Amino acid sequence: MEKGSLVMAMIWMAVLSLLLFWLPLLGPLIAGFVGGRTAGTASRGLLAAVLPAAVLCFVLIGAGSALVGLPLIGIIASASLFLVIVVQSLPLLLGAFVGGLST
């Protein structure tokens, strides 16, 4: 495992979040901590936690615009989904920050 790898940090966060879904607060916190340590720094850990949500929202902009035909609807749906994902993953962000600081 390469130290400071952003892609590996995102993979660790995703896999551990899926495996520890049954722990409401502790699961994302552990996943974020491991991903933050893998990322190497606190800023890279936070980026690894937020980047998949941003990519998902860009895909939603395209899909929403293509299905409805109005780009504004896609943008509104994407922004609301991004807000929900970021608020829901606050323990993941906190764990990524602490994990990045502890390297």
GROMACS .gro file of C-alpha atoms in nm:
model
  103
    1MET     CA    1   0.000   0.000   0.000
    2GLU     CA    2   0.149   0.329  -0.111
    3LYS     CA    3   0.159   0.603   0.154
    4GLY     CA    4  -0.019   0.915   0.041
    5SER     CA    5  -0.231   0.755  -0.233
    6LEU     CA    6  -0.557   0.940  -0.290
    7VAL     CA    7  -0.714   0.658  -0.492
    8MET     CA    8  -0.630   0.397  -0.228
    9ALA     CA    9  -0.774   0.626   0.041
   10MET     CA   10  -1.103   0.650  -0.150
   11ILE     CA   11  -1.111   0.273  -0.196
   12TRP     CA   12  -1.044   0.209   0.174
   13MET     CA   13  -1.313   0.456   0.276
   14ALA     CA   14  -1.570   0.303   0.042
   15VAL     CA   15  -1.498  -0.058   0.137
   16LEU     CA   16  -1.487   0.005   0.512
   17SER     CA   17  -1.801   0.220   0.497
   18LEU     CA   18  -1.982  -0.066   0.327
   19LEU     CA   19  -1.850  -0.325   0.572
   20LEU     CA   20  -1.917  -0.116   0.884
   21PHE     CA   21  -2.257   0.025   0.786
   22TRP     CA   22  -2.414  -0.137   1.092
   23LEU     CA   23  -2.217   0.093   1.326
   24PRO     CA   24  -2.403   0.425   1.285
   25LEU     CA   25  -2.138   0.669   1.408
   26LEU     CA   26  -1.832   0.455   1.462
   27GLY     CA   27  -1.830   0.286   1.118
   28PRO     CA   28  -1.780   0.601   0.908
   29LEU     CA   29  -1.540   0.738   1.169
   30ILE     CA   30  -1.319   0.428   1.140
   31ALA     CA   31  -1.343   0.432   0.761
   32GLY     CA   32  -1.246   0.799   0.751
   33PHE     CA   33  -0.957   0.747   0.991
   34VAL     CA   34  -0.810   0.462   0.784
   35GLY     CA   35  -0.865   0.656   0.461
   36GLY     CA   36  -0.707   0.970   0.609
   37ARG     CA   37  -0.399   0.777   0.721
   38THR     CA   38  -0.375   0.621   0.376
   39ALA     CA   39  -0.405   0.962   0.209
   40GLY     CA   40  -0.113   1.095   0.411
   41THR     CA   41  -0.227   1.447   0.505
   42ALA     CA   42  -0.544   1.596   0.647
   43SER     CA   43  -0.626   1.791   0.331
   44ARG     CA   44  -0.578   1.488   0.108
   45GLY     CA   45  -0.792   1.283   0.348
   46LEU     CA   46  -1.074   1.536   0.326
   47LEU     CA   47  -1.039   1.543  -0.052
   48ALA     CA   48  -1.061   1.163  -0.063
   49ALA     CA   49  -1.383   1.179   0.141
   50VAL     CA   50  -1.552   1.453  -0.066
   51LEU     CA   51  -1.431   1.370  -0.418
   52PRO     CA   52  -1.658   1.063  -0.475
   53ALA     CA   53  -1.961   1.270  -0.372
   54ALA     CA   54  -1.864   1.546  -0.615
   55VAL     CA   55  -1.817   1.298  -0.901
   56LEU     CA   56  -2.157   1.145  -0.824
   57CYS     CA   57  -2.315   1.489  -0.835
   58PHE     CA   58  -2.160   1.569  -1.174
   59VAL     CA   59  -2.301   1.242  -1.307
   60LEU     CA   60  -2.639   1.338  -1.162
   61ILE     CA   61  -2.625   1.677  -1.338
   62GLY     CA   62  -2.577   1.500  -1.669
   63ALA     CA   63  -2.842   1.236  -1.604
   64GLY     CA   64  -3.095   1.484  -1.467
   65SER     CA   65  -3.043   1.720  -1.757
   66ALA     CA   66  -3.072   1.439  -2.012
   67LEU     CA   67  -3.386   1.291  -1.860
   68VAL     CA   68  -3.574   1.615  -1.797
   69GLY     CA   69  -3.424   1.830  -2.069
   70LEU     CA   70  -3.367   2.121  -1.832
   71PRO     CA   71  -3.014   2.169  -1.698
   72LEU     CA   72  -3.145   2.375  -1.405
   73ILE     CA   73  -3.335   2.074  -1.268
   74GLY     CA   74  -3.020   1.862  -1.289
   75ILE     CA   75  -2.819   2.128  -1.108
   76ILE     CA   76  -3.077   2.163  -0.828
   77ALA     CA   77  -3.100   1.786  -0.782
   78SER     CA   78  -2.721   1.754  -0.785
   79ALA     CA   79  -2.666   2.033  -0.532
   80SER     CA   80  -2.926   1.889  -0.295
   81LEU     CA   81  -2.776   1.539  -0.321
   82PHE     CA   82  -2.426   1.675  -0.257
   83LEU     CA   83  -2.550   1.855   0.055
   84VAL     CA   84  -2.722   1.542   0.185
   85ILE     CA   85  -2.414   1.325   0.122
   86VAL     CA   86  -2.175   1.569   0.291
   87VAL     CA   87  -2.398   1.621   0.596
   88GLN     CA   88  -2.456   1.246   0.626
   89SER     CA   89  -2.084   1.175   0.605
   90LEU     CA   90  -1.967   1.419   0.874
   91PRO     CA   91  -1.817   1.133   1.081
   92LEU     CA   92  -1.629   1.018   0.769
   93LEU     CA   93  -1.493   1.370   0.718
   94LEU     CA   94  -1.394   1.399   1.084
   95GLY     CA   95  -1.221   1.061   1.072
   96ALA     CA   96  -1.039   1.156   0.750
   97PHE     CA   97  -0.917   1.479   0.907
   98VAL     CA   98  -0.795   1.312   1.226
   99GLY     CA   99  -0.641   1.023   1.033
  100GLY     CA  100  -0.456   1.264   0.807
  101LEU     CA  101  -0.324   1.459   1.105
  102SER     CA  102  -0.198   1.145   1.279
  103THR     CA  103   0.043   1.044   1.003
   0.00000   0.00000   0.00000
